[in-house]
C-alpha positions as a printed NumPy array, in Angstrom:
array([[ 36.445, -49.587,   2.196],
       [ 35.247, -46.289,   3.652],
       [ 31.553, -45.484,   3.151],
       [ 30.683, -42.3  ,   1.284],
       [ 29.232, -39.539,   3.456],
       [ 25.486, -39.049,   2.679],
       [ 25.99 , -35.272,   2.82 ],
       [ 28.629, -35.56 ,   0.134],
       [ 26.259, -37.653,  -1.951],
       [ 23.599, -34.984,  -1.54 ],
       [ 26.077, -32.367,  -2.753],
       [ 26.915, -34.488,  -5.795],
       [ 23.196, -34.944,  -6.5  ],
       [ 22.682, -31.163,  -6.275],
       [ 25.564, -30.59 ,  -8.697],
       [ 24.109, -33.102, -11.164],
       [ 20.668, -31.485, -10.882],
       [ 22.16 , -28.059, -11.551],
       [ 23.915, -29.439, -14.631],
       [ 20.623, -30.892, -15.907],
       [ 18.778, -27.603, -15.414],
       [ 21.507, -25.568, -17.116],
       [ 21.812, -27.977, -20.045],
       [ 18.089, -28.645, -20.648],
       [ 17.222, -25.346, -22.433],
       [ 20.014, -25.959, -24.958],
       [ 18.959, -29.477, -25.965],
       [ 17.55 , -29.292, -29.469],
       [ 18.358, -25.574, -29.738],
       [ 19.731, -24.93 , -33.228],
       [ 20.043, -21.144, -33.216],
       [ 23.405, -19.799, -34.313],
       [ 23.787, -16.446, -32.5  ],
       [ 24.701, -17.598, -29.017],
       [ 25.048, -14.077, -27.688],
       [ 21.486, -13.218, -28.656],
       [ 20.132, -16.257, -26.832],
       [ 22.137, -15.428, -23.747],
       [ 20.72 , -11.93 , -23.545],
       [ 17.193, -11.736, -22.083],
       [ 16.924,  -8.155, -23.347],
       [ 17.662,  -9.022, -26.973],
       [ 14.812,  -8.526, -29.448],
       [ 15.9  , -11.309, -31.804],
       [ 13.56 , -14.272, -32.441],
       [ 16.154, -16.695, -31.053],
       [ 16.334, -14.845, -27.748],
       [ 12.528, -14.634, -27.646],
       [ 12.214, -18.414, -28.03 ],
       [ 14.949, -19.098, -25.504],
       [ 13.736, -16.781, -22.733],
       [  9.99 , -16.887, -23.293],
       [  9.503, -20.626, -23.867],
       [ 12.569, -22.725, -23.095],
       [ 13.825, -21.282, -19.804],
       [ 10.33 , -20.978, -18.195],
       [  9.53 , -24.541, -19.257],
       [ 12.667, -25.906, -17.593],
       [ 11.93 , -23.987, -14.386],
       [  8.307, -25.162, -14.418],
       [  9.436, -28.778, -14.856],
       [ 11.919, -28.473, -12.005],
       [  9.346, -26.985,  -9.612],
       [  6.689, -29.569, -10.493],
       [  9.092, -32.493, -10.178],
       [ 10.477, -31.203,  -6.885],
       [  7.015, -30.831,  -5.365],
       [  5.781, -34.235,  -6.538],
       [  8.896, -36.052,  -5.289],
       [  8.925, -34.338,  -1.892],
       [  5.211, -35.034,  -1.489],
       [  5.776, -38.684,  -2.336],
       [  8.587, -39.008,   0.216],
       [  6.403, -37.424,   2.912],
       [  3.382, -39.636,   2.194],
       [  5.476, -42.81 ,   2.036],
       [  6.78 , -42.045,   5.508],
       [  3.465, -40.887,   6.934],
       [  1.535, -43.918,   5.659],
       [  4.506, -46.286,   6.122],
       [  3.772, -47.52 ,   2.594],
       [  6.532, -47.402,  -0.045],
       [  3.921, -47.444,  -2.816],
       [  2.179, -44.259,  -1.653],
       [  2.25 , -41.326,  -4.077],
       [  1.109, -37.692,  -3.918],
       [ -2.021, -38.783,  -5.817],
       [ -2.984, -41.437,  -3.241],
       [ -5.66 , -39.311,  -1.579],
       [ -7.674, -38.425,  -4.674],
       [ -6.252, -34.927,  -5.157],
       [ -5.297, -35.626,  -8.767],
       [ -8.692, -37.103,  -9.616],
       [-10.481, -34.137,  -8.063],
       [ -8.337, -31.685, -10.017],
       [ -8.868, -33.657, -13.22 ],
       [-12.631, -33.548, -12.741],
       [-12.512, -29.809, -12.129],
       [-10.509, -29.23 , -15.305],
       [-12.778, -31.532, -17.329],
       [-15.869, -29.729, -16.034],
       [-14.3  , -26.42 , -17.06 ],
       [-13.756, -27.728, -20.592],
       [-17.235, -29.255, -20.808],
       [-19.064, -26.127, -19.626],
       [-16.976, -23.771, -21.757],
       [-16.278, -21.4  , -18.872],
       [-14.339, -18.137, -19.398],
       [-10.677, -18.434, -20.3  ],
       [ -9.732, -16.409, -17.227],
       [-11.313, -16.271, -13.771],
       [-10.166, -13.377, -11.595],
       [ -7.145, -12.871, -13.889],
       [ -6.075, -16.526, -13.491],
       [ -6.395, -19.253, -16.174],
       [ -9.89 , -20.685, -15.883],
       [ -8.794, -24.3  , -16.272],
       [ -6.228, -23.986, -13.482],
       [ -8.755, -22.33 , -11.152],
       [-11.346, -25.091, -11.701],
       [ -8.723, -27.817, -11.332],
       [ -7.525, -26.31 ,  -8.056],
       [-11.135, -26.067,  -6.859],
       [-11.616, -29.765,  -7.615],
       [ -8.444, -30.624,  -5.722],
       [ -9.574, -28.555,  -2.717],
       [-12.947, -30.331,  -2.763],
       [-11.209, -33.715,  -2.672],
       [ -8.943, -32.561,   0.178],
       [-11.86 , -31.366,   2.296],
       [-13.904, -34.552,   1.738],
       [-11.024, -36.87 ,   2.59 ],
       [ -9.99 , -34.882,   5.655],
       [-13.585, -34.635,   6.852],
       [-13.936, -38.411,   6.671],
       [-10.648, -38.898,   8.515],
       [-11.737, -36.491,  11.267],
       [-14.871, -38.571,  11.803],
       [-12.673, -41.581,  12.706],
       [ -9.708, -40.052,  14.592],
       [ -8.692, -43.367,  16.142],
       [ -7.675, -44.738,  12.719],
       [ -7.227, -41.577,  10.687],
       [ -4.364, -42.866,   8.486],
       [ -6.313, -45.925,   7.362],
       [ -9.407, -43.784,   6.725],
       [ -7.326, -41.291,   4.715],
       [ -6.089, -44.068,   2.444],
       [ -9.482, -45.734,   1.998],
       [-11.289, -42.434,   1.478],
       [ -8.673, -41.322,  -1.043],
       [ -8.988, -44.516,  -3.07 ],
       [-12.79 , -44.37 ,  -3.002],
       [-12.797, -40.703,  -4.001],
       [-10.394, -41.406,  -6.861],
       [-12.793, -44.022,  -8.248],
       [-15.733, -41.652,  -7.819],
       [-14.089, -38.769,  -9.677],
       [-12.845, -41.182, -12.358],
       [-16.441, -42.291, -12.905],
       [-17.519, -38.674, -13.27 ],
       [-14.72 , -38.154, -15.801],
       [-15.965, -41.12 , -17.844],
       [-19.459, -39.634, -17.736],
       [-18.176, -36.291, -19.035],
       [-16.254, -38.079, -21.79 ],
       [-19.421, -39.875, -22.841],
       [-21.691, -36.83 , -23.053],
       [-19.231, -34.36 , -24.578],
       [-18.334, -33.859, -28.234],
       [-15.15 , -35.112, -29.887],
       [-13.138, -31.896, -29.67 ],
       [-13.8  , -31.365, -25.974],
       [-13.209, -35.03 , -25.253],
       [ -9.806, -34.747, -26.925],
       [ -8.961, -31.635, -24.889],
       [ -9.853, -33.483, -21.687],
       [ -7.772, -36.501, -22.687],
       [ -4.822, -34.322, -23.649],
       [ -4.951, -32.497, -20.312],
       [ -5.009, -35.821, -18.44 ],
       [ -1.681, -36.745, -20.068],
       [  0.071, -33.862, -18.303],
       [  2.122, -31.168, -19.945],
       [  4.651, -28.448, -19.192],
       [  4.045, -25.941, -21.973],
       [  5.08 , -22.469, -20.859],
       [  4.529, -19.048, -22.414],
       [  6.502, -16.679, -20.253],
       [  7.156, -16.906, -16.538],
       [  3.518, -16.688, -15.417],
       [  3.21 , -20.408, -14.748],
       [  6.503, -20.459, -12.85 ],
       [  5.432, -17.549, -10.65 ],
       [  2.045, -19.178, -10.073],
       [  3.515, -22.547,  -9.081],
       [  6.442, -21.293,  -6.992],
       [  4.344, -20.321,  -3.898],
       [  2.734, -23.778,  -3.779],
       [  6.037, -25.647,  -3.993],
       [  7.962, -23.243,  -1.743],
       [  5.375, -23.285,   1.054],
       [  4.639, -27.005,   0.778],
       [  8.318, -27.921,   0.591],
       [  9.157, -25.726,   3.593],
       [  6.46 , -27.354,   5.745],
       [  7.575, -30.856,   4.737],
       [ 11.207, -30.037,   5.55 ],
       [ 10.15 , -28.627,   8.916],
       [  8.609, -32.017,   9.798],
       [ 11.643, -34.094,   8.789],
       [ 12.279, -35.207,  12.386],
       [  8.621, -36.159,  12.873],
       [  8.67 , -38.166,   9.623],
       [ 11.67 , -40.135,  10.867],
       [  9.667, -41.108,  13.936],
       [  6.366, -41.688,  12.123],
       [  8.02 , -44.394,  10.01 ],
       [  8.448, -46.409,  13.233],
       [  4.729, -46.267,  14.064],
       [  2.287, -43.802,  15.612],
       [  2.603, -45.176,  19.135],
       [  6.379, -45.037,  19.22 ],
       [  6.353, -41.562,  17.64 ],
       [  3.896, -40.36 ,  20.298],
       [  6.076, -41.833,  23.038],
       [  8.982, -39.762,  21.685],
       [  6.976, -36.54 ,  22.021],
       [  5.466, -36.238,  18.532],
       [  1.967, -34.798,  18.307],
       [  0.91 , -37.403,  15.751],
       [ -2.446, -35.868,  14.866],
       [ -0.981, -32.398,  14.375],
       [  1.924, -33.69 ,  12.295],
       [ -0.322, -35.821,  10.078],
       [ -2.786, -32.972,   9.527],
       [ -0.042, -30.481,   8.68 ],
       [  1.646, -32.882,   6.253],
       [ -1.668, -33.889,   4.685],
       [ -2.675, -30.299,   3.924],
       [  0.826, -29.189,   2.893],
       [  1.321, -32.039,   0.427],
       [ -2.249, -32.026,  -0.875],
       [ -2.357, -28.274,  -1.52 ],
       [  1.075, -28.352,  -3.15 ],
       [  0.091, -31.261,  -5.395],
       [ -3.238, -29.593,  -6.149],
       [ -1.391, -26.51 ,  -7.419],
       [  0.96 , -28.642,  -9.512],
       [ -1.868, -30.63 , -11.082],
       [ -3.891, -27.484, -11.711],
       [ -1.054, -25.919, -13.732],
       [  0.637, -28.979, -15.273],
       [ -1.966, -31.732, -15.285],
       [ -1.585, -35.1  , -13.521],
       [  2.02 , -36.27 , -14.026],
       [  2.184, -39.663, -12.399],
       [  4.881, -41.874, -10.865],
       [  7.379, -39.075, -10.128],
       [  6.385, -39.084,  -6.465],
       [  6.816, -42.848,  -6.257],
       [ 10.035, -43.374,  -8.222],
       [ 12.248, -40.493,  -7.116],
       [ 12.026, -41.024,  -3.313],
       [ 13.026, -44.676,  -3.774],
       [ 15.978, -43.753,  -5.972],
       [ 17.055, -41.118,  -3.452],
       [ 16.859, -43.655,  -0.599],
       [ 19.293, -45.852,  -2.493],
       [ 21.707, -42.913,  -2.734],
       [ 21.146, -40.958,   0.491],
       [ 19.566, -43.357,   2.969],
       [ 16.4  , -43.22 ,   5.074],
       [ 17.114, -40.134,   7.185],
       [ 14.445, -37.631,   6.125],
       [ 16.645, -34.677,   7.079],
       [ 18.665, -35.578,   3.971],
       [ 16.107, -37.609,   2.025],
       [ 13.624, -34.736,   1.689],
       [ 16.143, -32.246,   0.216],
       [ 17.421, -35.032,  -2.038],
       [ 13.864, -35.75 ,  -3.219],
       [ 13.266, -32.061,  -3.96 ],
       [ 16.477, -31.807,  -5.962],
       [ 16.233, -35.218,  -7.609],
       [ 12.556, -34.832,  -8.486],
       [ 13.171, -31.511, -10.19 ],
       [ 16.093, -32.886, -12.199],
       [ 14.204, -36.085, -13.072],
       [ 11.118, -34.333, -14.463],
       [ 13.287, -31.782, -16.286],
       [ 15.167, -34.639, -17.991],
       [ 11.896, -36.437, -18.827],
       [ 10.403, -33.274, -20.339],
       [ 13.559, -32.601, -22.353],
       [ 13.36 , -36.124, -23.752],
       [  9.618, -35.749, -24.431],
       [ 10.006, -32.574, -26.491],
       [ 13.024, -33.733, -28.531],
       [ 12.575, -37.455, -29.233],
       [ 10.115, -36.893, -32.117],
       [ 10.797, -33.171, -32.7  ],
       [  9.206, -30.955, -33.921],
       [  6.263, -32.844, -32.396],
       [  6.129, -33.432, -28.643],
       [  5.12 , -36.316, -26.393],
       [  3.222, -35.317, -23.235],
       [  5.625, -35.678, -20.331],
       [  3.045, -37.671, -18.372],
       [  3.323, -40.407, -21.007],
       [  7.093, -40.607, -20.473],
       [  6.838, -40.809, -16.687],
       [  4.125, -43.472, -16.982],
       [  6.285, -45.54 , -19.349],
       [  9.089, -45.39 , -16.785],
       [  6.846, -45.778, -13.759],
       [  5.059, -48.947, -14.831],
       [  8.194, -51.14 , -15.007],
       [  9.569, -49.44 , -11.885],
       [  6.371, -50.291,  -9.99 ],
       [  6.623, -53.948, -11.045],
       [ 10.305, -54.046, -10.085],
       [  9.454, -52.57 ,  -6.701],
       [  6.75 , -55.172,  -6.117],
       [  9.094, -57.986,  -7.149],
       [ 11.796, -56.668,  -4.839],
       [  9.389, -56.493,  -1.894],
       [  8.197, -60.046,  -2.6  ],
       [ 11.773, -61.359,  -2.69 ],
       [ 12.539, -59.498,   0.542],
       [  9.5  , -61.019,   2.245],
       [ 10.423, -64.489,   0.991],
       [ 13.92 , -64.047,   2.407],
       [ 12.504, -63.081,   5.797],
       [ 10.222, -66.151,   5.792],
       [ 13.118, -68.421,   4.947],
       [ 15.227, -66.918,   7.692]])
């Protein structure tokens, strides 16, 4: 039986993702005048809802999912750890602390014409990035291990600060912090899409440019260096590209977990381990996956909504356990052999 070409599988995945994106705005849409909804220049309420809320939300979900999945694929290769996620290095915790501090202090709604919460969240993410990278630079001989350990430690530190803010704040602000931590993709116009697009486009382009280096880094730093890879440069570029991209996503959408862990694994099952194809597949598959999750979240108990981060966590928990069980069975098979 002839094997299916991975490029053909990638094309099929892209077609399925396009179908998801085109269909998502119409799910749960009960307006009757189809022509009005199809016209972005129509002044009818149905067209206003469709083009101001539904279409931007779908695009925002696709961009966020694409960035998280591509970041997860890059980190899993760079750290040679299939359980690595874009939030491994404490970026999400730093952004969450920045957003919580913004809510607690009651800062202005806008800072330099940008949403104040997003600016503070991005500042927290940048702080986490600089601390982790500074610690890794102090131990260049084992920078990857230091990155992981520093990221875990920083995540615990920022989580402790979040608990402290929860304890000292009032009920309404505590609820706002908790609701933000669940992640959300509410959109009012295309401002969020335009704000997120530069982060995902630049981060995704850098990750794709290092596809060859990622293929070699999965074999080990020494072997990659022997094949001509500047390991330190590649790791630094990927670290900053992924971290800044994820920081922008978290700042605008909140921490949406497990997308960066689940989607790369599913794409490996379909495409294979070659990062020249796996990274585009992760971008496409991650966008379609989060779009589908958000569509489900806003329609399952309509007119109320479930935060999309709750849906991805409900899917990610069992997936994580399945992944651990699969790795244990694989290791047991190797021992028996």
